[in-house]
Coordinates of C-alpha atoms and ligand atoms in Angstrom, one line a residue:
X1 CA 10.3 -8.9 4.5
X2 CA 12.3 -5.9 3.1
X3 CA 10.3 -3.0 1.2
X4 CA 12.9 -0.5 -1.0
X5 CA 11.4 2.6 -2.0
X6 CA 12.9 4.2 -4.7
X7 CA 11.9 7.9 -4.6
X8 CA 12.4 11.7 -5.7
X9 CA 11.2 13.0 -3.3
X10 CA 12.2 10.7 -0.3
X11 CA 10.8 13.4 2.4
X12 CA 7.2 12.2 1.8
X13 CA 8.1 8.6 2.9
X14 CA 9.5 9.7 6.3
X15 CA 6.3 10.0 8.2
X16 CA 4.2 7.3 6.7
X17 CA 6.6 4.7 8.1
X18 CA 7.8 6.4 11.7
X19 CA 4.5 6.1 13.6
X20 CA 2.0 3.2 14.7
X21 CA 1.8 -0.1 13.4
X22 CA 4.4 0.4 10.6
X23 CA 7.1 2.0 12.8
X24 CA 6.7 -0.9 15.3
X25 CA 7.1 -3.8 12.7
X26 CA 10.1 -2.4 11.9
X27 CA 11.3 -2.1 15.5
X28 CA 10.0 -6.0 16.2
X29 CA 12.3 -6.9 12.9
X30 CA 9.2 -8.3 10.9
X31 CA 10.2 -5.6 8.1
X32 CA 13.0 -3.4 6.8
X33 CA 12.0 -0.4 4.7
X34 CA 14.5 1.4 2.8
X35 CA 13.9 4.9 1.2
X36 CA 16.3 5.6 -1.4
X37 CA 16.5 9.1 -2.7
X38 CA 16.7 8.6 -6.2
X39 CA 19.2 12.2 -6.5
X40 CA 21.8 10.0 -4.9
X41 CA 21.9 7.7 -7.9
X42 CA 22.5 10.4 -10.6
X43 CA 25.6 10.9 -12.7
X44 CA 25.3 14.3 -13.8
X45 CA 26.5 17.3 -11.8
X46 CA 23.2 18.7 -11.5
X47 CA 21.2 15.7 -9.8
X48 CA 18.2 15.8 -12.5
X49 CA 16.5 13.0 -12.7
X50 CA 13.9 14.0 -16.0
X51 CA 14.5 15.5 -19.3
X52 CA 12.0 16.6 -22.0
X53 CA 9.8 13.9 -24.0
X54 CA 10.9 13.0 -27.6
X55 CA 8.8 13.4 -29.7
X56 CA 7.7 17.0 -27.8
X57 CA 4.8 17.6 -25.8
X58 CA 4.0 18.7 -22.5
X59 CA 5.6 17.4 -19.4
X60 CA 9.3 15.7 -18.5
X61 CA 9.7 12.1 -18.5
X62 CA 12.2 10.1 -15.4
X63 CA 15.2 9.0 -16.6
X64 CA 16.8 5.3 -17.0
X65 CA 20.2 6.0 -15.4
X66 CA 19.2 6.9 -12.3
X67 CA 16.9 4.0 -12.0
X68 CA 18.3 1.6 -13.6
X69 CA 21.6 2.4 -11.4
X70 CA 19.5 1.7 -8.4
X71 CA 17.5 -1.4 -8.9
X72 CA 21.0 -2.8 -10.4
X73 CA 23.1 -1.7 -7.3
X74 CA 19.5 -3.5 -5.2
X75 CA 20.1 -6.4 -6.8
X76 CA 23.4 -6.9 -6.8
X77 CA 22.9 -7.1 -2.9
X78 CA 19.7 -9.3 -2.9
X79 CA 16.9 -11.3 -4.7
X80 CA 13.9 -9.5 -5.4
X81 CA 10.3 -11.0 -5.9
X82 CA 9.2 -8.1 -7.7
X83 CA 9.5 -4.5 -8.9
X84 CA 6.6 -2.3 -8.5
X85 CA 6.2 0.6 -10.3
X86 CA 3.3 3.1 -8.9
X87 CA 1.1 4.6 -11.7
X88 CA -2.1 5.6 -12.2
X89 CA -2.5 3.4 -15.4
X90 CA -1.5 0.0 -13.3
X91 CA -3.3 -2.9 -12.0
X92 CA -6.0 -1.9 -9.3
X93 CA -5.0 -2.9 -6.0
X94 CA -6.7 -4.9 -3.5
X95 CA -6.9 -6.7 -0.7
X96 CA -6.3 -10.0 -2.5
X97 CA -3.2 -8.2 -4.1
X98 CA -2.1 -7.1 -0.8
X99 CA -2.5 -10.5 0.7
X100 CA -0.5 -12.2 -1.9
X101 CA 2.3 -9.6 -1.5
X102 CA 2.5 -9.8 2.3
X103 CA 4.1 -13.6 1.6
X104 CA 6.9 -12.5 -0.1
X105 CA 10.5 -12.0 0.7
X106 CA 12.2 -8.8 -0.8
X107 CA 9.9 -5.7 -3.0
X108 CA 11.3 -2.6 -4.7
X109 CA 8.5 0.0 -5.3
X110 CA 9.3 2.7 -7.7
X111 CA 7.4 6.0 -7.6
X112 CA 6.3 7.6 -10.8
X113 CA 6.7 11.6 -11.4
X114 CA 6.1 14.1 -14.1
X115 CA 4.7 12.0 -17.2
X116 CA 6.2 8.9 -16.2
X117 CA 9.1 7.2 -16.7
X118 CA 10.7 6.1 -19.7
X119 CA 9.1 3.1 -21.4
X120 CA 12.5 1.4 -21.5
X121 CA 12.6 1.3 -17.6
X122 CA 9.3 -0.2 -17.5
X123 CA 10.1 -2.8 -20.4
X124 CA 13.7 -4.0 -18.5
X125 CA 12.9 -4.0 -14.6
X126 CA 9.3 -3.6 -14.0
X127 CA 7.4 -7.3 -13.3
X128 CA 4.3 -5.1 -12.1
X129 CA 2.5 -2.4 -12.5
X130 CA -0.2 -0.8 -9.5
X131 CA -2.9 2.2 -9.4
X132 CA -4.1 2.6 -5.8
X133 CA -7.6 4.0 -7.9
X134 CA -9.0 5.8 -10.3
X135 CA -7.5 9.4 -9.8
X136 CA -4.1 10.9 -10.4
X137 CA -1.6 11.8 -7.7
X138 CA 1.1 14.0 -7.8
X139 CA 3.9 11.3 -7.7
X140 CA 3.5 7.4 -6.5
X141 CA 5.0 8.4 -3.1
X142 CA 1.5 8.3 -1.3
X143 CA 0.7 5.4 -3.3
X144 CA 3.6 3.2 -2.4
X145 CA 2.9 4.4 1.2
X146 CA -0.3 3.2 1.0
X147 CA 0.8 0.1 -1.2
X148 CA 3.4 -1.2 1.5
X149 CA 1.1 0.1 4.8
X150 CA -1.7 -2.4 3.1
X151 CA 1.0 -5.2 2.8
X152 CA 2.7 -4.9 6.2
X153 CA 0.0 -5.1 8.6
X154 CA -1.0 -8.6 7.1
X155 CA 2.1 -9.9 7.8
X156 CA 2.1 -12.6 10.5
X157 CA 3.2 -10.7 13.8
X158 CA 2.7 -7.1 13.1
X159 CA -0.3 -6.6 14.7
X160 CA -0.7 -7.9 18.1
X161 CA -4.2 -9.6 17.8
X162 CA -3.6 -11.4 14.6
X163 CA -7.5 -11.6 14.2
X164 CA -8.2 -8.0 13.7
X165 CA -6.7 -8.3 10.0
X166 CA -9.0 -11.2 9.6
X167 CA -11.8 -9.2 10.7
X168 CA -10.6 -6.4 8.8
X169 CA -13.4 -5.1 5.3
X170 CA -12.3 -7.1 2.4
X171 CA -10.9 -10.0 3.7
X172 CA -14.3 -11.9 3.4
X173 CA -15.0 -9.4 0.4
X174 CA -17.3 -8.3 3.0
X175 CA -17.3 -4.8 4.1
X176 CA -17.2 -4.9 8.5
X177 CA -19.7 -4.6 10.8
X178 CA -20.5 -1.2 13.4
X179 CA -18.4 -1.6 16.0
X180 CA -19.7 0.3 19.4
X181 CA -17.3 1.1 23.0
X182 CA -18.4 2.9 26.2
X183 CA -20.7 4.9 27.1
X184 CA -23.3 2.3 26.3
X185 CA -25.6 4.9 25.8
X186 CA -24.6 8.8 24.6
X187 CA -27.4 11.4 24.3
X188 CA -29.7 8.8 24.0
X189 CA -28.5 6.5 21.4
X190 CA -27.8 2.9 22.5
X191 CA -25.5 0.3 21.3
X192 CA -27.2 -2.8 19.9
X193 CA -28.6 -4.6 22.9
X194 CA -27.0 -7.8 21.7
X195 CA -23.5 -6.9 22.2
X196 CA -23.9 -6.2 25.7
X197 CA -25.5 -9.8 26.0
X198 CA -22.4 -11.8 26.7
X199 CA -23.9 -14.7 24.3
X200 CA -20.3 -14.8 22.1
X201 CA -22.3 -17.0 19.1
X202 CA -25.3 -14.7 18.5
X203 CA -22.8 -11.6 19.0
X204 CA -20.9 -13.6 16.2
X205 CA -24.4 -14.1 13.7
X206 CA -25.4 -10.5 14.5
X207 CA -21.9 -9.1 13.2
X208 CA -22.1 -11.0 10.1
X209 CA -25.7 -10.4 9.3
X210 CA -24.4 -6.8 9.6
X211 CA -21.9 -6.9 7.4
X212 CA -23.8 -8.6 4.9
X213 CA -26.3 -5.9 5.3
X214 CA -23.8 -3.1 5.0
X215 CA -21.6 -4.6 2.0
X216 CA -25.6 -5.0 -0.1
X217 CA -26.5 -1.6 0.9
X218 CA -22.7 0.0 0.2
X219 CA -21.0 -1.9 -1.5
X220 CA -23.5 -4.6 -4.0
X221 CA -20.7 -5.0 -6.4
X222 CA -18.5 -6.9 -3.8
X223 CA -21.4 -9.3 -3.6
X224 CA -21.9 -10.2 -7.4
X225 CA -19.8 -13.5 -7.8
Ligands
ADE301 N1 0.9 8.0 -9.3 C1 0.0 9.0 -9.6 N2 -1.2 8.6 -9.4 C2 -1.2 7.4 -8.9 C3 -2.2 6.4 -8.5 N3 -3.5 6.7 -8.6 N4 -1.8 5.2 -8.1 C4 -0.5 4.9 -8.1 N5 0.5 5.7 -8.5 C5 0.1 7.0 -8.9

């Protein structure tokens, strides 16, 4: 799979994708992320990327040219399944979104600054729209972070025992059980008896009767349907 990112401010992408699990599925080839500083597609001397809103009001608005250079030159090089724009009015993401997305070949993710981006840009390139929640950001940049980390651990390969995403809360719709390592027993509180039992099947019940416990008493609206 290949991720582009198309950002103004490229530095906040660096981290996300240097460290852990993300960093290595790029090493192992499972995924190629691309930031692309959205500056380097300008075609004024200046390198600005926003102008005022017609109309008035407060707040600039992203321009087309510098986008719409970009995801042209992108796919003039490759196909794209789809491309994303990050904003806080999107679709809500979950981990049903984030499964489907981990099967595709080739995303562009577009992060959102100031008031947006023109309408136009939306209209002509974007095929969807994502919130990662209720609450505004600053720019999309920790949102498409967040966005692609969600996607790329669930593809096949990235994480060494392939269950743990399978295990993961929300892949059931089920929030995950306690989980408990050594010391067995720290200033006198003890890990459930049953996991030191050996007995694999009742270790199995007694993990999902806890995390049928803690989605009703958390998280009752993931129960509903
Ligand atoms: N940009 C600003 N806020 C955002 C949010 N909540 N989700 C996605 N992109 C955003």
């Amino acid at each position: 799979m290949r991720i582009d990112i198309i950002s103004a401010v490229p530095s906040l992408l660096e981290s996300p994708f240097a460290d852990s699990i993300l960093q290595r599925a790029q090493t192992k080839g499972i995924v190629t992320v691309k930031i692309h500083d959205l500056r380097d597609y300008t075609n004024n001397k200046h390198r600005k990327i926003d102008d005022y809103a017609f109309g008035g009001g407060a707040g600039m608005v992203m321009t087309i040219q510098p986008i719409a250079d970009c995801i042209n030159k992108l796919k003039e090089e490759r196909h794209y399944d789809e491309v994303i724009y990050m904003t806080p009015d999107g679709e809500r993401l979950t981990q049903t979104m984030s499964n489907q997305m981990s099967a595709l070949g080739n995303i562009i993710i577009l992060c959102g600054h100031y008031k947006g981006v023109d309408q136009r840009v939306r209209d002509l390139f974007i095929t969807k729209e994502i919130t990662i929640g209720d609450y505004v950001l600053s720019g999309g940049e920790l949102a498409a972070a967040v966005l692609a980390d969600s996607i790329i651990r669930l593809i096949p390969g990235v994480l060494n025992d392939e269950t743990s995403a399978l295990t993961d809360s929300f892949q059931d719709d089920l929030l995950a059980p306690p989980v408990y390592t050594r010391p067995a027993e720290y200033e006198g509180k003890k890990v459930p008896e049953i996991l030191l039992s050996g007995d694999q099947q009742k270790i199995e019940t007694w993990r999902m009767d806890q995390a049928q416990k803690r989605t009703a008493k958390l998280r009752p609206d993931l129960l509903k349907e």
